[in-house]
mmCIF file of C-alpha atoms in Angstrom:
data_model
loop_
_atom_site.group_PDB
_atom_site.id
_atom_site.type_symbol
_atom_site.label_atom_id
_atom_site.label_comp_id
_atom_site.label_asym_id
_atom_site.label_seq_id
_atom_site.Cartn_x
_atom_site.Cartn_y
_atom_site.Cartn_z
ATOM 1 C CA UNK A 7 0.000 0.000 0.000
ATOM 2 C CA UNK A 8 1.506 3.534 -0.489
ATOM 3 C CA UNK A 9 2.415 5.701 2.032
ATOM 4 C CA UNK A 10 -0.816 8.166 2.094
ATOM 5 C CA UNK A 11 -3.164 5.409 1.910
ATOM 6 C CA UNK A 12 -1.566 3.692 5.538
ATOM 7 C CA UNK A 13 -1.137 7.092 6.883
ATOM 8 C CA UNK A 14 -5.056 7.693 6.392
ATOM 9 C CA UNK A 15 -5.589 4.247 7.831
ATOM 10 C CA UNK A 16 -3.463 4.766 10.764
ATOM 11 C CA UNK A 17 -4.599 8.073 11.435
ATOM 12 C CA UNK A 18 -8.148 7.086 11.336
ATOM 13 C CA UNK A 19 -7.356 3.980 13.646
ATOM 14 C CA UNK A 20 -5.562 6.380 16.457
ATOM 15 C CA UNK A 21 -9.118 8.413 15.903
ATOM 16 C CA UNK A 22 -11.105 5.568 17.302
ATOM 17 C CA UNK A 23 -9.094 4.413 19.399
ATOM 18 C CA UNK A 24 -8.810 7.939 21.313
ATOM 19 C CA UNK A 25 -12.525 8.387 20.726
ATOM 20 C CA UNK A 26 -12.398 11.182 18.453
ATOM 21 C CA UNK A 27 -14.776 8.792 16.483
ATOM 22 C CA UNK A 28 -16.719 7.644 18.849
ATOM 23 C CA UNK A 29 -19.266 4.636 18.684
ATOM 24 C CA UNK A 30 -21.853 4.704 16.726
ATOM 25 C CA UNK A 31 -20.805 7.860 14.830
ATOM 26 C CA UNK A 32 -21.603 7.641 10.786
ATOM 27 C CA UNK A 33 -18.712 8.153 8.450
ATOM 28 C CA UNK A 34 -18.815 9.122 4.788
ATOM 29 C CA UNK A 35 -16.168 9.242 2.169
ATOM 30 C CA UNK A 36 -16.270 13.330 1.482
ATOM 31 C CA UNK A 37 -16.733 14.136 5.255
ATOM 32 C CA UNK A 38 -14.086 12.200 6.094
ATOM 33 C CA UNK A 39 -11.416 12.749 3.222
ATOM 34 C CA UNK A 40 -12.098 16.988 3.655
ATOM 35 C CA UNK A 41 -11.329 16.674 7.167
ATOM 36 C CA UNK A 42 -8.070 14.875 6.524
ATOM 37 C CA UNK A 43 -7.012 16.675 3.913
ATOM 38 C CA UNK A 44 -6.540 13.811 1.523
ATOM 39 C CA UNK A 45 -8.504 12.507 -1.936
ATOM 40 C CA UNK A 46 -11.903 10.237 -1.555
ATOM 41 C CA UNK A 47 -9.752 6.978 -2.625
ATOM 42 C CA UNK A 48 -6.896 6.416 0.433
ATOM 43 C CA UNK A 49 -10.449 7.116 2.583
ATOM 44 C CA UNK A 50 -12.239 4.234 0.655
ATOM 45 C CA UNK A 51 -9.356 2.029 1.011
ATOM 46 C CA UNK A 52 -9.134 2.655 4.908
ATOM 47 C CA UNK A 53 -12.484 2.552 5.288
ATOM 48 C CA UNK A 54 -12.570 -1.094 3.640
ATOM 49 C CA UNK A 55 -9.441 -1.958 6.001
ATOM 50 C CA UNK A 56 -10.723 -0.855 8.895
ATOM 51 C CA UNK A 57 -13.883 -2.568 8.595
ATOM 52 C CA UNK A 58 -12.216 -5.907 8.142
ATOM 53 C CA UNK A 59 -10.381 -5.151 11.278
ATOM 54 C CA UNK A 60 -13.604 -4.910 12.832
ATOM 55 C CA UNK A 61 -13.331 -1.621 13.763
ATOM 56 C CA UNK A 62 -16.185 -0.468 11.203
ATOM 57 C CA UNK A 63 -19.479 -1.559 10.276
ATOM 58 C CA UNK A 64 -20.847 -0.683 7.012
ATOM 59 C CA UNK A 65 -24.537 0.145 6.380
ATOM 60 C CA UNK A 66 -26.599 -0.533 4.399
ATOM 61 C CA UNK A 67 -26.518 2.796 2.284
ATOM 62 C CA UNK A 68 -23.511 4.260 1.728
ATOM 63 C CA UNK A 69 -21.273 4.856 4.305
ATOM 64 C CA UNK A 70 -20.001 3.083 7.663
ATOM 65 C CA UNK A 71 -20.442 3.670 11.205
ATOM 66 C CA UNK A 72 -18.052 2.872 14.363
ATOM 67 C CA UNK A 73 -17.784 -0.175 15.992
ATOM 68 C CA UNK A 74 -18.292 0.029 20.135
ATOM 69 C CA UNK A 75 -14.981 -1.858 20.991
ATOM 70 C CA UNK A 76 -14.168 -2.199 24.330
ATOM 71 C CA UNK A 77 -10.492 -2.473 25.943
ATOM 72 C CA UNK A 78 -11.369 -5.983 26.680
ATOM 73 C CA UNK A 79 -11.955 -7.260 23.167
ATOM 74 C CA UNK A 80 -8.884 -5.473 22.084
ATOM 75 C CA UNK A 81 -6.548 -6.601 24.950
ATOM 76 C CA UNK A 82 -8.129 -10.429 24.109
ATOM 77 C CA UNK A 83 -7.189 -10.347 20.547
ATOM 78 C CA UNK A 84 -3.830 -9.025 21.197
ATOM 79 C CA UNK A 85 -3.121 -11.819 23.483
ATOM 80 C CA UNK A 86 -4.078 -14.398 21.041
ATOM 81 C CA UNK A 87 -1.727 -12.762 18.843
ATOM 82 C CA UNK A 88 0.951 -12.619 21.220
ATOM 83 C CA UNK A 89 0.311 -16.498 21.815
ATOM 84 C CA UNK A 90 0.892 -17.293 18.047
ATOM 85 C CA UNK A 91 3.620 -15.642 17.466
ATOM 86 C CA UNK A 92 5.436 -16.515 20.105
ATOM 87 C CA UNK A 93 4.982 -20.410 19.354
ATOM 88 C CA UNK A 94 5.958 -19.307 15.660
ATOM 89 C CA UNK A 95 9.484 -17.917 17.252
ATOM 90 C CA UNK A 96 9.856 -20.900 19.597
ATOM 91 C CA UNK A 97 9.518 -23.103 16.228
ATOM 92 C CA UNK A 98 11.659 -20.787 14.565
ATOM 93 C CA UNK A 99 14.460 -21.015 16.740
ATOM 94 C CA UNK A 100 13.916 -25.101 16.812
ATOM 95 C CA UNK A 101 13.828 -25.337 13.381
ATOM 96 C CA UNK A 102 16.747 -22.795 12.378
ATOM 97 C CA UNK A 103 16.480 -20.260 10.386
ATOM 98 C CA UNK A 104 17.601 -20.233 6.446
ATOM 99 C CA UNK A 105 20.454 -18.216 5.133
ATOM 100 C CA UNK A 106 18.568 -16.291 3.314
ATOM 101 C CA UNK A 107 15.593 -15.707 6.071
ATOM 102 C CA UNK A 108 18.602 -14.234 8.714
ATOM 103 C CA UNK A 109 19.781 -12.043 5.968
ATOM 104 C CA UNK A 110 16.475 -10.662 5.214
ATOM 105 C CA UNK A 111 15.770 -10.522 8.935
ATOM 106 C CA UNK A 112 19.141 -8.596 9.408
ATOM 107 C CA UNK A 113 18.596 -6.783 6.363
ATOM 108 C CA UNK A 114 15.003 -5.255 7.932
ATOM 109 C CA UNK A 115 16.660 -4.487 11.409
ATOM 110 C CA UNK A 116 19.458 -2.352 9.716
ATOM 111 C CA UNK A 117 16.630 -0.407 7.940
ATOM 112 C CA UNK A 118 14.944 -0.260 11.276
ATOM 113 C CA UNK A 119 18.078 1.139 13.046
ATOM 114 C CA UNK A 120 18.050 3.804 10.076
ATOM 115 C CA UNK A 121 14.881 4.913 10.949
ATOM 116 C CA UNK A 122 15.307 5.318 14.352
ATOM 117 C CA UNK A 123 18.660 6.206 14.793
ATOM 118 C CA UNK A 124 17.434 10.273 14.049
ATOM 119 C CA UNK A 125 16.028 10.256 17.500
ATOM 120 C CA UNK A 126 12.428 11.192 16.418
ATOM 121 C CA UNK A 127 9.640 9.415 14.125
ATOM 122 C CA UNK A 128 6.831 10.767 12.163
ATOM 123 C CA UNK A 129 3.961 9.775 9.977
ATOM 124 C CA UNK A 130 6.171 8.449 6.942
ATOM 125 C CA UNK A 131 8.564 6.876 9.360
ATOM 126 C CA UNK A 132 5.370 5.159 10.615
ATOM 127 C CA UNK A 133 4.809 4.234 7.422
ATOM 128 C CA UNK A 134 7.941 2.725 6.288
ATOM 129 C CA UNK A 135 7.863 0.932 9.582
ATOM 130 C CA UNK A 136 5.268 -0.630 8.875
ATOM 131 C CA UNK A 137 6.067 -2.591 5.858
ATOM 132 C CA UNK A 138 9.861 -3.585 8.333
ATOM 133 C CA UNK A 139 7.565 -4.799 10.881
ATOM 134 C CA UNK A 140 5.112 -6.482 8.657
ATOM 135 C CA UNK A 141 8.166 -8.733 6.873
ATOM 136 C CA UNK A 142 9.488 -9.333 10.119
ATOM 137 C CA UNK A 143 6.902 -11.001 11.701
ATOM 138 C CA UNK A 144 5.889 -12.716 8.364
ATOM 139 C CA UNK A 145 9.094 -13.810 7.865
ATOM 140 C CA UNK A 146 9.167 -15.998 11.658
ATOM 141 C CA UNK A 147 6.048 -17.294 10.531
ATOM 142 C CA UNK A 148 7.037 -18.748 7.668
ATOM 143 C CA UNK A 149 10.289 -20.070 9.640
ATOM 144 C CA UNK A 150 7.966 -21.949 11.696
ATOM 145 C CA UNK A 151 7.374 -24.579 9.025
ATOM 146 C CA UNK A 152 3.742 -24.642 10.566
ATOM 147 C CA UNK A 153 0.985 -23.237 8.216
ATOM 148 C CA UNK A 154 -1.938 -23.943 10.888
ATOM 149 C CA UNK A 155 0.115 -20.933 12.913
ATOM 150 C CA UNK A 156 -0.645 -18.666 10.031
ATOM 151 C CA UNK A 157 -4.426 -19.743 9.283
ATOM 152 C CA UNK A 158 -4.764 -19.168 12.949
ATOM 153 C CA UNK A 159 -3.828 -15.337 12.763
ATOM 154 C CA UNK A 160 -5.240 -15.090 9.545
ATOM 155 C CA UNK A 161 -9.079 -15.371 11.468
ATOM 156 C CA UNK A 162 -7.713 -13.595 14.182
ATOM 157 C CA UNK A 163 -6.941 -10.266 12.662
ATOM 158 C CA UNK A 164 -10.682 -9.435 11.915
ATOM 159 C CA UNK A 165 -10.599 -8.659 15.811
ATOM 160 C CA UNK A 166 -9.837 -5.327 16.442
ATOM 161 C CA UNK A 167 -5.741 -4.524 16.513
ATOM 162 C CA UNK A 168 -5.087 -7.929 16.467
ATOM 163 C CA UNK A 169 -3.022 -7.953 13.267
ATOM 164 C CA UNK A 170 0.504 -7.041 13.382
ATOM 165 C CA UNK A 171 -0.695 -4.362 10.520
ATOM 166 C CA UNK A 172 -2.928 -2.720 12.652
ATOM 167 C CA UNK A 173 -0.404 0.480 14.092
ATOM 168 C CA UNK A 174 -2.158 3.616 15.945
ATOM 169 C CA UNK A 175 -0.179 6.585 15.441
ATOM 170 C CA UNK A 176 -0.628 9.756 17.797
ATOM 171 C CA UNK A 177 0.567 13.238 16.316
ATOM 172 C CA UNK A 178 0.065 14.852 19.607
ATOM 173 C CA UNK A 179 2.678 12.805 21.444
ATOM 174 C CA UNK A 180 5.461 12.485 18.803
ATOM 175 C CA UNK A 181 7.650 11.467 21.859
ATOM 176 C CA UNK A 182 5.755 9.148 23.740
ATOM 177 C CA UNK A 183 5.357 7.187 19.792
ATOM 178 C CA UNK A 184 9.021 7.610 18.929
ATOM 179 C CA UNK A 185 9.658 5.476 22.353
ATOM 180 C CA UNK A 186 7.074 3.222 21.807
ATOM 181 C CA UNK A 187 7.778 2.174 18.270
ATOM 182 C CA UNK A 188 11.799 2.168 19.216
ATOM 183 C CA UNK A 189 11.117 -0.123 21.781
ATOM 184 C CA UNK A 190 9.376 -2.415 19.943
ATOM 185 C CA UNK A 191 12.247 -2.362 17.593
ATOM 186 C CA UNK A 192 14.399 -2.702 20.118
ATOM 187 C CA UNK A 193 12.420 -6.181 20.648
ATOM 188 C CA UNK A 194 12.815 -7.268 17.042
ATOM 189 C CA UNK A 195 16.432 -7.370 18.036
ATOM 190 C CA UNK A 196 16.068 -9.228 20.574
ATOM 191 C CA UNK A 197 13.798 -11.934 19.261
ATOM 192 C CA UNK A 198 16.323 -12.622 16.522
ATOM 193 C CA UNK A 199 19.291 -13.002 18.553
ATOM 194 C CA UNK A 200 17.658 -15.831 20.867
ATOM 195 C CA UNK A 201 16.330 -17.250 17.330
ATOM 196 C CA UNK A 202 19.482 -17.497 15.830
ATOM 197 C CA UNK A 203 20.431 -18.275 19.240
ATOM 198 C CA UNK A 204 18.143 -21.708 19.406
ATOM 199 C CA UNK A 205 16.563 -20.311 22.450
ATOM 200 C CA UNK A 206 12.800 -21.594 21.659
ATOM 201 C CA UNK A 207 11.833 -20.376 25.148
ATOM 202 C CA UNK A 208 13.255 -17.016 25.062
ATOM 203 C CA UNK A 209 12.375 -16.404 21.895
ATOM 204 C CA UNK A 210 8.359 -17.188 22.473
ATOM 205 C CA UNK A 211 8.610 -15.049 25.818
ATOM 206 C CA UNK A 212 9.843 -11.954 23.930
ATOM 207 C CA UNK A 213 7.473 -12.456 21.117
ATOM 208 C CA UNK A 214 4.743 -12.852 23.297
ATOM 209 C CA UNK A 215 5.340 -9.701 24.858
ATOM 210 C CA UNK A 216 6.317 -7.627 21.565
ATOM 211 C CA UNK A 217 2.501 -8.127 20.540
ATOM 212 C CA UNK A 218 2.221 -5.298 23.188
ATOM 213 C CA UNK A 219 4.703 -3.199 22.360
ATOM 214 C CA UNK A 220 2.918 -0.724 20.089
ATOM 215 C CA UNK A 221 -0.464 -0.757 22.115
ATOM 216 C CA UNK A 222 -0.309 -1.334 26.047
ATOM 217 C CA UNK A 223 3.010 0.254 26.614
ATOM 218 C CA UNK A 224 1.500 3.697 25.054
ATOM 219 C CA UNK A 225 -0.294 4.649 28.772
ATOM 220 C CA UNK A 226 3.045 3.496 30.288
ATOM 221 C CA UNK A 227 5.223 5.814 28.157
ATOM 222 C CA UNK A 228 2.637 8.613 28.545
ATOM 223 C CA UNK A 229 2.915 8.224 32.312
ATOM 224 C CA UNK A 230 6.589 7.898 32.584
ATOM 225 C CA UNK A 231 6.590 11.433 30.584
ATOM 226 C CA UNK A 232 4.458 13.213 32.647
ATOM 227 C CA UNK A 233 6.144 11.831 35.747
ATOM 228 C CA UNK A 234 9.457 12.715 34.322
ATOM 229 C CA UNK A 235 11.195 9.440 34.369
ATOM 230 C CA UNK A 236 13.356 8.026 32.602
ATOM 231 C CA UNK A 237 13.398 5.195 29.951
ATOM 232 C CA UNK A 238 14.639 2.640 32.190
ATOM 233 C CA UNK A 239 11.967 -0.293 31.725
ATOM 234 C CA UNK A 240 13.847 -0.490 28.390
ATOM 235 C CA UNK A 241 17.124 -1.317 30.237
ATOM 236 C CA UNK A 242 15.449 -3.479 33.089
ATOM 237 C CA UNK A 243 13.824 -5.461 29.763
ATOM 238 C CA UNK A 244 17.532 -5.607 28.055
ATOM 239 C CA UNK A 245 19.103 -7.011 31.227
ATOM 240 C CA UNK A 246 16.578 -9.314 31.554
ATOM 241 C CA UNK A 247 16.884 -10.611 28.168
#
């Protein structure tokens, strides 16, 4: 997808999940692209997208109204995520990975260091992130050598931000996402070293908790800001690891 047509998608994700469209409200096409300053076809596309993500219902005229989603449903189908992927990495690291699977997995964390590196992220960063961390994961799951594990997430990513493609982006807190997003890059690291490492364990632990990297740590980060700490749950997880 080009980079306009995710940034509408991701912008208009954060927008529900903040409740700036709330429940029940009716979207249209014109509305909608007008107010984000974009053409009627990225809208259309996101609009689509977002509906399969169960995050929008469409009615029966034209247009589509919110889905009520509630923090349980989301924090359910991120765990079932988490769950996957992590026995996906734990197979990974059984199986060993192919020469040319660690290249391309060193190849995306180089790009990934690139992009972070600068010390700040925006919405086209978000957006070239995006197709990194899409690869990434796609590429453990295919190292897995177990289709059923794909099939599985396949169902699951009609739940709300249950699929690894499903990134919020706030423009308000351009901090609080740079640290977020880093961190869960920061994770990618780490799930590749215990892979290449044959550390099934390790690897499904860190998997399991990456699915949460780019949604539940975003109140921690925003908390730790306005408290004025410091980033040190980043080093606690590093030591740990």
């Amino acid at each position: 997808m080009n980079k306009p047509g995710q940034q509408v998608i991701s912008r208009l994700r954060q927008m529900i999940l903040s409740g700036d469209l709330a429940s029940g409200q009716r979207l249209a096409e014109i509305p909608t692209a007008e107010q984000l300053g974009v053409s009627r076809t990225p809208v259309r596309i996101a609009f689509r997208t977002l509906e399969q993500e169960g995050l929008l219902t469409k009615l029966s005229g034209r247009g589509y109204i919110v889905r009520q989603v509630t923090q349980a449903e989301i924090s359910g189908s991120i765990e079932v995520r988490g769950v996957l992927e992590g026995l996906a990495a734990r197979q990974a690291a059984e199986n060993s990975l192919s020469n040319e699977q660690k290249h391309e997995l060193l190849t995306l964390l180089r790009q990934g260091d690139d992009l972070f590196v600068k010390g700040s992220i925006d919405e086209q960063d978000l957006a070239l992130y995006h197709d990194i961390n899409q690869r990434f994961h796609q590429i453990i799951i295919e190292a897995s050598l177990n289709p059923a594990i794909a099939e599985a997430l396949s169902r699951n990513e009609h739940l709300p931000f249950a699929s690894v493609s499903a990134l919020a982006f706030d423009q308000n807190n351009l901090a609080q996402e740079y640290r977020r997003f880093n961190f869960a890059h920061m994770q990618h690291h780490a799930v590749f070293d215990a892979i290449t490492n044959g550390q099934g364990s390790r690897a499904e632990a860190i998997m399991r908790e990456h699915a949460n990297a780019t949604h539940g740590y975003a109140k921690t980060f925003s908390k730790m800001e306005e408290s004025g700490e410091k980033m040190q749950v980043l080093n606690n997880v590093n030591s740990a690891l």
